[in-house]
Coordinates of C-alpha atoms in Angstrom, one line a residue:
Chain A
M1 CA 7.3 26.2 -13.0
E2 CA 10.4 23.5 -11.8
R3 CA 11.0 21.8 -14.3
L4 CA 12.0 17.7 -13.3
S5 CA 13.9 16.2 -15.6
R6 CA 17.3 14.9 -14.5
R7 CA 18.3 17.9 -16.7
S8 CA 17.5 20.5 -14.7
F9 CA 18.7 18.9 -11.8
V10 CA 22.0 18.9 -13.5
K11 CA 22.0 21.9 -14.5
I12 CA 21.5 23.3 -10.9
A13 CA 24.2 20.5 -9.4
G14 CA 26.5 21.6 -11.5
A15 CA 25.8 26.1 -11.8
A16 CA 25.9 25.7 -8.4
T17 CA 29.3 24.6 -8.1
G18 CA 31.2 28.6 -7.1
A19 CA 28.4 30.2 -6.8
A20 CA 28.4 32.3 -3.6
A21 CA 25.1 33.6 -3.7
L22 CA 23.4 30.7 -3.0
A23 CA 24.6 31.1 0.6
A24 CA 22.2 33.8 0.8
A25 CA 19.2 31.9 -0.1
P26 CA 18.4 29.9 3.1
P27 CA 17.6 33.2 5.1
I28 CA 15.5 34.9 2.9
A29 CA 14.1 31.9 2.1
R30 CA 13.3 31.5 5.6
A31 CA 11.7 34.1 6.0
A32 CA 9.9 33.3 3.5
I33 CA 9.0 28.9 3.8
G34 CA 5.4 28.4 4.1
E35 CA 5.4 31.3 6.6
E36 CA 1.9 33.9 6.8
G37 CA 3.7 37.1 7.7
A38 CA 6.8 38.7 8.1
Q39 CA 10.6 37.1 10.3
P40 CA 13.5 39.6 11.1
T41 CA 16.6 39.5 9.1
D42 CA 19.5 38.3 10.6
P43 CA 22.2 41.1 9.5
T44 CA 24.5 39.0 10.4
A45 CA 23.3 36.9 6.3
G46 CA 25.5 37.2 4.4
V47 CA 26.0 39.6 1.1
P48 CA 25.1 37.7 -2.8
E49 CA 27.9 39.2 -5.4
E50 CA 24.6 38.9 -7.6
P51 CA 21.0 40.5 -7.2
V52 CA 18.0 38.4 -5.1
V53 CA 15.3 39.1 -6.6
A54 CA 11.1 38.5 -5.3
Y55 CA 8.9 38.4 -7.2
V56 CA 4.9 38.5 -7.2
R57 CA 4.8 35.7 -9.8
D58 CA 1.0 35.3 -7.9
A59 CA -0.8 38.1 -5.9
E60 CA -4.5 35.9 -5.8
R61 CA -2.8 33.3 -4.9
G62 CA -0.2 35.2 -2.0
E63 CA 2.5 33.2 -3.7
V64 CA 6.1 35.1 -4.6
S65 CA 9.1 33.7 -6.3
I66 CA 12.4 34.3 -4.9
A67 CA 16.0 34.1 -7.2
A68 CA 18.9 33.7 -5.8
G69 CA 22.3 31.9 -7.0
T70 CA 21.2 29.4 -9.3
A71 CA 18.4 29.3 -7.6
E72 CA 14.2 29.8 -7.5
H73 CA 11.9 29.2 -4.9
T74 CA 8.1 29.8 -5.6
Y75 CA 6.4 30.5 -1.9
R76 CA 3.2 31.8 -0.5
D77 CA 3.0 34.3 2.1
R78 CA 0.3 36.6 1.2
A79 CA 1.7 38.6 4.1
L80 CA 5.1 39.1 2.4
V81 CA 2.6 39.2 -1.2
Q82 CA 0.7 42.3 0.2
R83 CA 4.3 44.0 1.1
L84 CA 5.6 43.9 -1.6
L85 CA 2.3 45.2 -4.0
R86 CA 1.9 48.0 -1.2
T87 CA 5.6 48.7 -1.5
A88 CA 5.0 48.7 -5.2
G89 CA 2.1 51.7 -5.1
R90 CA -0.8 49.1 -6.2
K91 CA -3.2 48.3 -4.0
G92 CA -2.7 44.9 -2.1
V93 CA -5.5 41.4 -3.2
S94 CA -6.5 39.7 -0.1
Chain B
M1 CA 19.5 27.0 -42.5
S2 CA 20.0 23.8 -39.9
S3 CA 19.0 25.7 -36.9
H4 CA 20.9 30.2 -38.1
R5 CA 17.7 32.1 -36.7
E6 CA 15.4 29.5 -36.6
A7 CA 12.8 30.5 -34.7
P8 CA 11.5 34.0 -33.6
A9 CA 13.0 34.7 -30.0
I10 CA 17.2 33.3 -30.5
S11 CA 17.1 35.3 -33.6
Q12 CA 17.0 38.4 -31.5
D13 CA 19.9 36.6 -29.7
P14 CA 22.7 35.3 -31.9
V15 CA 25.6 34.6 -29.4
A16 CA 22.9 32.1 -27.5
D17 CA 21.4 30.6 -31.3
N18 CA 22.9 27.6 -31.5
A19 CA 22.9 27.7 -35.9
D20 CA 24.3 23.6 -36.2
T21 CA 25.2 20.8 -34.4
Y22 CA 28.3 18.3 -35.2
A23 CA 29.5 14.4 -33.9
F24 CA 31.2 12.4 -36.0
V25 CA 33.7 9.5 -34.5
S26 CA 36.6 10.7 -35.6
P27 CA 37.9 10.8 -39.1
D28 CA 42.2 11.3 -37.9
D29 CA 41.8 10.0 -34.2
P30 CA 38.6 7.0 -34.3
T31 CA 38.7 6.5 -30.7
T32 CA 37.3 9.4 -29.8
V33 CA 34.3 11.5 -31.1
T34 CA 33.9 15.1 -31.9
I35 CA 31.0 16.8 -30.9
I36 CA 30.6 20.9 -32.6
T37 CA 28.0 22.8 -31.4
N38 CA 28.1 26.7 -33.5
Y39 CA 27.4 29.9 -32.8
V40 CA 27.1 33.7 -33.5
P41 CA 25.4 32.5 -36.8
L42 CA 26.0 34.1 -40.5
E43 CA 29.1 36.6 -39.3
G44 CA 30.2 39.0 -41.8
P45 CA 34.4 38.6 -41.7
P46 CA 34.8 43.1 -42.3
G47 CA 32.0 42.7 -38.7
G48 CA 34.3 45.2 -36.0
P49 CA 35.2 46.6 -34.3
N50 CA 33.5 45.1 -31.8
F51 CA 34.6 42.0 -33.5
F52 CA 31.8 39.1 -32.7
E53 CA 32.6 36.3 -29.5
F54 CA 30.6 34.5 -27.5
G55 CA 28.5 35.9 -24.6
D56 CA 29.8 36.2 -21.5
D57 CA 26.3 35.7 -19.8
V58 CA 25.8 31.9 -21.9
L59 CA 25.4 29.1 -20.3
Y60 CA 26.8 26.6 -23.4
S61 CA 26.4 23.2 -23.3
V62 CA 26.5 20.0 -24.6
Y63 CA 24.8 16.9 -23.4
V64 CA 25.3 12.9 -24.7
D65 CA 22.6 10.3 -23.4
N66 CA 24.5 7.1 -23.6
D67 CA 21.2 4.5 -22.3
G68 CA 18.9 6.2 -24.5
D69 CA 16.4 7.3 -22.5
A70 CA 16.5 11.0 -24.4
L71 CA 18.1 12.3 -20.9
P72 CA 21.8 13.5 -20.8
E73 CA 24.4 10.9 -18.2
I74 CA 26.6 13.4 -19.6
E75 CA 27.1 17.4 -20.2
Y76 CA 30.0 19.4 -20.9
Q77 CA 29.4 22.9 -19.4
F78 CA 31.7 25.9 -21.1
R79 CA 31.2 29.3 -19.7
F80 CA 32.9 32.3 -21.0
R81 CA 34.8 36.2 -20.0
T82 CA 35.5 38.6 -22.1
T83 CA 38.8 40.7 -21.0
L84 CA 40.3 44.1 -22.1
Q85 CA 44.2 45.1 -21.7
N86 CA 43.6 49.0 -22.7
E87 CA 40.5 51.0 -22.2
D88 CA 41.5 53.5 -24.3
T89 CA 41.6 52.7 -27.5
F90 CA 38.8 51.9 -30.1
L91 CA 40.6 49.0 -31.6
Y92 CA 39.7 45.8 -31.5
N93 CA 43.8 44.9 -31.8
T94 CA 46.7 48.0 -31.4
G95 CA 49.3 46.3 -33.1
P96 CA 49.5 42.9 -35.2
I97 CA 48.4 40.0 -33.3
R98 CA 50.7 36.9 -33.5
S99 CA 50.6 35.2 -29.7
L100 CA 47.7 34.6 -27.2
T101 CA 49.8 36.3 -25.8
D102 CA 50.4 40.2 -27.5
P103 CA 50.0 42.8 -25.8
N104 CA 48.4 44.1 -29.5
W105 CA 45.5 42.4 -28.7
N106 CA 42.7 44.0 -26.8
K107 CA 39.7 42.4 -26.5
R108 CA 39.9 38.8 -25.6
Q109 CA 38.0 36.0 -24.7
L110 CA 38.6 33.2 -22.0
Y111 CA 37.0 30.3 -21.5
S112 CA 36.9 27.4 -19.1
V113 CA 35.4 23.8 -19.5
S114 CA 33.3 21.0 -17.2
V115 CA 32.0 18.0 -17.1
I116 CA 29.1 16.6 -14.9
R117 CA 28.4 13.8 -15.0
S118 CA 25.3 11.1 -13.5
A119 CA 23.1 14.5 -12.5
G120 CA 26.9 14.3 -9.8
P121 CA 28.3 17.1 -8.9
A122 CA 30.3 19.6 -11.4
E123 CA 34.0 18.8 -12.7
V124 CA 36.6 21.6 -13.9
L125 CA 38.3 20.3 -16.7
A126 CA 40.3 23.5 -17.5
N127 CA 39.8 27.4 -15.8
D128 CA 41.0 30.3 -18.3
L129 CA 41.9 28.9 -21.7
A130 CA 42.8 31.2 -24.4
C131 CA 39.8 31.6 -26.8
P132 CA 42.0 32.8 -31.1
P133 CA 41.1 36.3 -31.9
C134 CA 38.6 36.8 -34.7
N135 CA 40.3 36.9 -38.0
I136 CA 40.9 40.4 -38.8
G137 CA 43.3 40.9 -42.2
P138 CA 47.0 40.2 -43.3
R139 CA 48.2 43.2 -41.5
S140 CA 46.0 42.4 -37.9
T141 CA 46.1 38.2 -37.6
P142 CA 49.0 37.2 -40.4
N143 CA 49.0 34.0 -39.6
Y144 CA 46.2 33.3 -38.7
D145 CA 46.2 30.0 -38.5
S146 CA 48.7 29.4 -36.1
L147 CA 47.1 32.0 -34.1
A148 CA 44.2 28.5 -33.9
A149 CA 46.3 26.6 -33.6
A150 CA 47.8 27.4 -30.5
A151 CA 44.2 28.1 -29.0
V152 CA 43.4 23.5 -29.9
H153 CA 43.8 22.7 -25.9
R154 CA 44.6 19.1 -24.8
L155 CA 43.2 18.8 -21.8
P156 CA 44.8 16.6 -18.9
S157 CA 41.3 14.8 -18.2
G158 CA 41.5 13.5 -21.5
E159 CA 39.6 15.8 -24.3
T160 CA 40.5 18.0 -26.4
V161 CA 39.3 21.1 -27.0
F162 CA 38.7 24.7 -28.6
A163 CA 36.4 27.8 -29.2
G164 CA 36.6 30.4 -30.9
Q165 CA 35.5 31.4 -35.1
R166 CA 35.5 29.2 -38.1
N167 CA 34.6 29.1 -41.2
D168 CA 31.2 28.5 -41.5
G169 CA 30.7 24.5 -42.9
F170 CA 26.8 24.6 -43.6
F171 CA 25.7 25.0 -47.0
V172 CA 22.0 25.7 -48.8
D173 CA 20.3 27.8 -51.1
L174 CA 18.9 30.4 -48.7
G175 CA 17.6 32.9 -51.0
A176 CA 16.3 30.8 -53.0
I177 CA 14.9 28.1 -50.3
F178 CA 12.9 30.4 -48.7
D179 CA 11.6 31.9 -51.9
L180 CA 8.1 29.8 -51.5
G181 CA 10.7 26.4 -52.1
D182 CA 12.7 27.2 -54.4
I183 CA 15.7 25.0 -56.3
R184 CA 16.8 27.3 -58.7
E185 CA 17.3 24.0 -61.1
I186 CA 13.9 23.1 -61.3
Q187 CA 12.0 26.1 -61.2
N188 CA 10.7 26.1 -63.4
L189 CA 9.1 23.1 -62.3
H190 CA 7.3 25.5 -59.3
L191 CA 3.7 27.0 -59.5
I192 CA 5.5 30.2 -60.0
P193 CA 7.5 29.7 -63.0
S194 CA 11.0 31.3 -64.5
P195 CA 13.6 29.8 -66.0
A196 CA 16.1 26.8 -64.7
G197 CA 18.9 27.9 -62.8
T198 CA 22.2 27.6 -60.9
S199 CA 22.3 27.6 -57.0
V200 CA 24.0 30.1 -55.5
D201 CA 25.0 29.5 -51.1
P202 CA 25.9 33.0 -50.1
L203 CA 26.8 31.1 -46.4
K204 CA 30.3 30.5 -48.2
S205 CA 32.3 33.6 -47.0
L206 CA 30.6 33.9 -43.7
N207 CA 31.8 33.0 -40.3
I208 CA 30.7 30.9 -37.3
H209 CA 31.2 30.1 -33.7
S210 CA 32.3 26.9 -32.9
I211 CA 32.5 25.4 -29.5
A212 CA 34.6 22.0 -30.3
L213 CA 34.9 18.7 -28.4
K214 CA 37.0 15.6 -28.8
V215 CA 36.6 13.1 -26.0
P216 CA 37.9 9.7 -26.1
I217 CA 35.1 6.9 -26.5
S218 CA 35.8 5.8 -23.5
L219 CA 34.4 8.5 -21.5
L220 CA 31.2 8.7 -23.4
M221 CA 30.1 5.3 -22.6
R222 CA 28.3 4.2 -20.0
D223 CA 30.6 1.6 -19.3
G224 CA 33.9 3.1 -20.2
S225 CA 34.2 0.7 -23.5
V226 CA 35.3 1.0 -26.6
P227 CA 32.4 -0.2 -28.8
S228 CA 33.2 -2.8 -31.8
D229 CA 30.2 -4.3 -32.9
P230 CA 27.3 -1.6 -34.4
A231 CA 24.6 -4.1 -34.1
S232 CA 25.0 -3.0 -30.5
A233 CA 22.3 -0.8 -28.6
K234 CA 25.0 0.1 -26.6
A235 CA 27.2 2.0 -29.2
V236 CA 24.6 4.4 -29.8
L237 CA 24.9 7.7 -28.5
G238 CA 22.2 10.8 -28.3
I239 CA 24.4 14.0 -28.3
W240 CA 22.7 17.8 -28.8
G241 CA 24.3 20.9 -28.6
G242 CA 21.9 23.8 -26.1
A243 CA 22.5 27.4 -24.9
S244 CA 20.9 28.8 -21.8
R245 CA 20.7 32.6 -19.5
R246 CA 20.1 33.3 -16.1
K247 CA 16.0 33.4 -15.4
V248 CA 16.4 37.0 -14.7
Q249 CA 18.7 39.7 -15.9
I250 CA 18.9 43.5 -14.3
R251 CA 20.3 46.3 -16.6
E252 CA 22.6 49.1 -14.1
G253 CA 23.8 51.7 -15.3
S254 CA 26.0 50.0 -18.3
S255 CA 26.4 46.7 -16.4
T256 CA 23.9 43.5 -16.2
K257 CA 23.5 40.9 -13.7
G258 CA 22.0 37.5 -14.4
S259 CA 20.2 35.4 -10.8
G260 CA 18.5 32.4 -11.1
P261 CA 18.2 29.7 -12.7
W262 CA 19.6 29.2 -16.1
V263 CA 16.7 28.8 -18.8
Q264 CA 17.7 27.1 -21.7
V265 CA 16.6 29.3 -25.0
S266 CA 18.0 27.6 -27.8
R267 CA 19.0 23.7 -28.6
L268 CA 19.8 21.9 -31.1
G269 CA 20.1 18.1 -32.7
N270 CA 19.3 17.3 -35.9
P271 CA 19.9 19.8 -38.7
L272 CA 16.9 21.6 -39.5
F273 CA 14.4 19.9 -37.8
N274 CA 12.9 23.7 -35.4
E275 CA 13.5 24.6 -39.0
V276 CA 11.6 23.3 -40.9
I277 CA 9.7 20.7 -39.4
V278 CA 8.4 22.5 -36.3
P279 CA 5.7 25.6 -37.1
V280 CA 6.5 29.5 -35.7
G281 CA 4.0 29.5 -33.4
D282 CA 5.9 26.9 -31.8
K283 CA 9.2 27.1 -32.1
D284 CA 10.2 29.6 -29.6
R285 CA 8.6 26.7 -26.7
W286 CA 10.4 23.7 -28.7
N287 CA 13.7 25.9 -28.4
A288 CA 12.7 26.0 -24.4
V289 CA 12.0 22.2 -23.5
D290 CA 14.3 19.6 -23.4
P291 CA 14.5 16.6 -26.0
I292 CA 12.5 14.1 -23.5
E293 CA 9.8 16.6 -24.0
D294 CA 9.8 16.1 -28.0
V295 CA 6.6 14.0 -27.9
G296 CA 5.3 17.4 -27.8
F297 CA 6.6 18.1 -31.5
E298 CA 5.7 14.3 -32.5
Q299 CA 2.8 15.5 -34.7
Y300 CA 5.1 17.9 -37.3
V301 CA 7.3 15.3 -38.0
N302 CA 4.7 12.5 -39.2
Q303 CA 3.0 15.5 -40.8
P304 CA 5.3 17.5 -41.7
E305 CA 4.4 20.3 -44.0
L306 CA 6.4 20.6 -45.9
A307 CA 5.6 17.0 -47.2
R308 CA 2.3 18.9 -48.3
L309 CA 4.1 21.8 -49.9
L310 CA 6.3 19.8 -52.6
P311 CA 3.2 18.5 -54.2
V312 CA 1.4 22.2 -54.5
L313 CA 4.9 24.1 -55.2
Y314 CA 5.7 21.9 -58.2
P315 CA 2.3 20.0 -59.1
G316 CA 2.5 17.3 -60.7
A317 CA 6.1 16.7 -60.0
F318 CA 5.1 14.9 -56.6
P319 CA 1.4 13.0 -57.0
N320 CA 2.6 9.4 -55.2
L321 CA 3.8 12.2 -52.2
A322 CA 0.1 13.9 -52.7
A323 CA -1.5 10.4 -52.7
Y324 CA 0.4 9.6 -49.1
T325 CA -1.4 10.4 -45.8
K326 CA -0.3 7.9 -43.9
D327 CA 2.0 8.7 -40.5
R328 CA 5.5 9.6 -41.6
A329 CA 7.0 6.6 -40.1
D330 CA 10.4 6.6 -42.3
L331 CA 10.8 10.6 -40.9
H332 CA 9.9 9.6 -36.8
A333 CA 12.8 6.8 -37.0
I334 CA 15.5 9.1 -38.9
L335 CA 14.5 12.4 -36.6
L336 CA 13.5 10.6 -32.8
T337 CA 13.9 7.0 -32.4
G338 CA 16.7 6.4 -34.4
I339 CA 16.7 3.5 -36.9
P340 CA 16.6 0.7 -36.4
G341 CA 18.0 -2.4 -37.2
G342 CA 17.0 -4.2 -40.4
I343 CA 16.5 -1.8 -42.2
V344 CA 19.8 -0.2 -43.8
P345 CA 22.2 -3.2 -44.4
G346 CA 24.8 -2.6 -41.7
F347 CA 24.1 0.1 -39.9
Q348 CA 21.5 1.0 -36.9
N349 CA 21.1 4.2 -34.5
F350 CA 18.0 2.3 -32.8
T351 CA 17.9 4.3 -28.9
G352 CA 15.1 3.0 -28.6
P353 CA 11.4 4.7 -28.6
K354 CA 11.3 7.3 -27.3
P355 CA 10.6 10.4 -29.5
A356 CA 13.0 12.4 -29.3
D357 CA 14.9 15.1 -31.4
M358 CA 18.9 13.7 -30.8
L359 CA 21.7 13.6 -33.1
R360 CA 22.2 9.3 -32.9
L361 CA 25.7 8.2 -33.7
N362 CA 26.9 4.6 -33.8
V363 CA 30.3 4.8 -32.2
A364 CA 31.5 1.5 -33.5
I365 CA 31.0 2.3 -37.1
S366 CA 33.9 3.5 -38.2
P367 CA 34.5 6.8 -40.4
T368 CA 35.0 6.3 -44.1
S369 CA 38.7 7.9 -45.1
S370 CA 38.3 7.7 -48.7
N371 CA 36.1 9.1 -50.5
P372 CA 32.8 9.2 -48.3
N373 CA 29.5 10.6 -49.7
A374 CA 27.9 13.7 -48.0
L375 CA 25.0 12.0 -48.7
G376 CA 25.6 9.8 -45.5
V377 CA 23.1 6.7 -45.0
V378 CA 21.3 8.1 -47.8
G379 CA 24.3 7.3 -50.1
G380 CA 25.8 4.4 -48.9
D381 CA 28.2 5.6 -46.0
L382 CA 28.0 5.2 -43.0
A383 CA 29.8 6.9 -41.1
G384 CA 27.7 10.2 -42.5
F385 CA 24.4 11.7 -41.2
P386 CA 21.6 10.4 -40.1
N387 CA 24.9 8.8 -38.4
G388 CA 25.6 11.8 -36.6
R389 CA 26.6 14.4 -38.7
R390 CA 29.8 15.1 -39.9
V391 CA 30.9 18.9 -41.1
F392 CA 30.9 18.3 -44.7
D393 CA 27.3 16.1 -44.6
D394 CA 24.4 17.7 -47.0
V395 CA 22.4 17.5 -44.2
V396 CA 19.9 19.7 -46.7
S397 CA 20.2 17.6 -49.6
I398 CA 19.4 14.4 -47.3
E399 CA 16.3 15.9 -45.2
L400 CA 14.7 17.4 -48.7
K401 CA 14.9 14.6 -50.2
A402 CA 13.8 12.6 -47.4
V403 CA 10.6 14.6 -46.7
A404 CA 10.2 14.3 -50.7
G405 CA 9.7 10.6 -49.9
A406 CA 12.7 9.1 -50.8
T407 CA 13.0 7.7 -46.9
I408 CA 9.2 6.0 -47.6
P409 CA 9.6 2.9 -48.6
L410 CA 12.3 1.7 -45.4
V411 CA 9.4 1.5 -43.8
D412 CA 7.0 0.9 -46.5
A413 CA 7.5 -1.3 -48.6
S414 CA 4.4 -0.5 -51.2
Y415 CA 5.2 2.7 -51.3
T416 CA 7.1 4.4 -54.9
V417 CA 9.3 6.7 -55.2
D418 CA 8.2 9.8 -57.2
G419 CA 10.5 10.1 -60.1
A420 CA 10.9 14.6 -58.7
V421 CA 13.0 13.2 -55.8
G422 CA 15.7 12.6 -57.9
A423 CA 16.0 16.3 -59.1
V424 CA 15.3 17.4 -54.8
S425 CA 19.1 18.2 -54.1
S426 CA 20.9 21.4 -52.8
Y427 CA 23.2 21.4 -56.2
L428 CA 25.7 22.8 -54.2
K429 CA 29.5 21.4 -53.7
P430 CA 30.7 23.7 -50.8
G431 CA 34.4 24.5 -51.9
V432 CA 38.1 22.5 -50.8
D433 CA 38.8 25.7 -47.4
R434 CA 35.5 25.3 -46.1
Y435 CA 36.6 22.3 -43.5
Q436 CA 39.9 20.7 -42.7
T437 CA 41.3 17.3 -41.8
T438 CA 41.6 18.3 -38.9
F439 CA 40.4 18.9 -35.1
P440 CA 38.3 21.7 -35.3
Y441 CA 37.4 20.5 -39.1
L442 CA 35.4 23.1 -39.1
G443 CA 38.0 25.2 -41.4
S444 CA 39.5 29.1 -41.3
P445 CA 37.5 31.4 -41.0
H446 CA 37.0 34.0 -43.4
D447 CA 39.5 37.8 -42.2
G448 CA 37.6 41.0 -43.2
F449 CA 40.2 42.6 -45.7
D450 CA 40.0 39.9 -48.2
T451 CA 36.2 39.3 -47.6
P452 CA 34.9 42.5 -47.3
S453 CA 31.7 41.9 -48.1
S454 CA 29.3 39.3 -47.4

C-alpha cells in the first residue's frame, strides 16, 4: 500500500532523480491503466537499466502491481492478471 | 542494546541496522549540529578478508523535523558504491594503505550525499567521497588516524561529512541485562540471586560504521535562524535516522538488482525505544513505519513492560513502582513529545502533542564544555540526553532510572521514588579511547591485529 505521508513523497521525489529506469514506466503503465485487455507494445520504448517487475497482487480482484525505477503502481486489469497466471501455469481467476 | 539487532528482521540485515543515532550541538563548533547514525553493529575488528562496509544497495537517511509535525522537512541521503582495484587477489589490501588513493588498497567505498528540503527535488551535494579503510593492523593501516582524518569532507554547501568505521561508543552490560534483567552490582537482590558482581562492557572492543554529518544550525532551521532562546519552540529539532531497501530484489547469477520504491527497514530516534519498549511481535512493524505513525505504539510507552518486570525481578525493591498503575506521562514526554517548559528549570524540548519517536534537540542550549554529566538532563546537564544525545551519554542508566520511576515526580508530585532506583545503573565508565573531542567524535576503531578477539 502506498504510504501517503510527506516522507513517502520526499523519498520518491528524491530517489527519482537520475533514475533512468523510471522512464520505462509510462509505456508499461499505459498498458494497464484502467483498461481491460492487452494493449499493443511500443517497440521504441526505452529499455530500463533495472528490472521492471510486475506481480499479481490480488488475483481475485484482478490487481497487478508494477515496480519500475523507484515507483510502484497497482492497476486493476483482469486480462493481464489472467495472462500472467496462465503463463505461470496456474489457473486464472475469472 | 541501543538498537543493535533489536528486531527480528533487521537482525538478519546488519548493513541496514541503524544501531545508534546521536544528535548534539557540536562542542567544538557550537554554530553547528552533529548527527551520527551508526550501522553494522557488533563488528569484530579482525573480521577479514571482507572487512565491514556499508551496503551499496541501501539508502541511508537522516531526517530532520523543524516544525514539530513529526514529518521531515529535511532529509539527507547517503548512497555507497564499492570498487575493486584488483579482482585477482583475495586480499583487502596488497600492501600498506598510506592514503585514501593508495593503489595497495583494493576494496574501497565511495559515497554520495544528497539533501531534500520540504519535499523538493533531491540536490546532490557531493559525489564519490572516500570512506576510510577499516582498521586492519600496523602493517596494513600503519597510520590509521591520518586516513580517517583525510576522510572528513567539507562540502561546498556548508556541511561536513564522514562515513566509515569507528569505535562503538555505546556501552551496556549486554550479557547481564539480557539474562533476565540482571544488573551484576545488585544481582544479590534478583529473583534468581547470585553474589553481587561487577558489570562488564562487551562493546568496548567492537567497532561500528558511522555516518556523521555536521550541519550549520542555520541550514536546519525553518527560517534560517540560529536560535538563542531555549524557551522558544522553534529552537527544537526532531531528528532520527533510517535505512531503506528497494522493494524488489532479483538475484541472477552472482548479481543482485533492485526495483521499485525504497522501503524502510530500520529507523532510530531515541535509544532503546524499539529495543526495550516495543514488544517483539511489533518490532519489525515499528522499523517499517515513520515517527508520524507512532501513535500506534503509544500504549507501550504508557505502560512499559520493563516497569512491570522490575518489581518481579527484584522482589521488594520497587514497591512504589509496582503500585503505580497510571499511564507513564513522564516517559511519554521524554520519548514521544519532548519535555514541555516549566518542568525542568531552563529546559524544554517539546515539539507538540503529536507522539513520535525522535531525538529532540534544543539547539539554543549551549554544549557543556567542562565536566559534562553522562546522565544528561537527569544529572543536571541540560546539553545531554534527552536533549538530543551525545556520544558519551549513559543512556542505559538514564532510561533504566526513568523506567524504574525516577522521572515520575516530574509529572506526578504524589509519587515517591523507590530507594532502589539509585542502584539502577549501567555501572560502566567507557574508556578514554572511546571518543574524541573533534568530529566525528567517536574514537578511532580498534584494529584487528591488536584486538584479535572480542
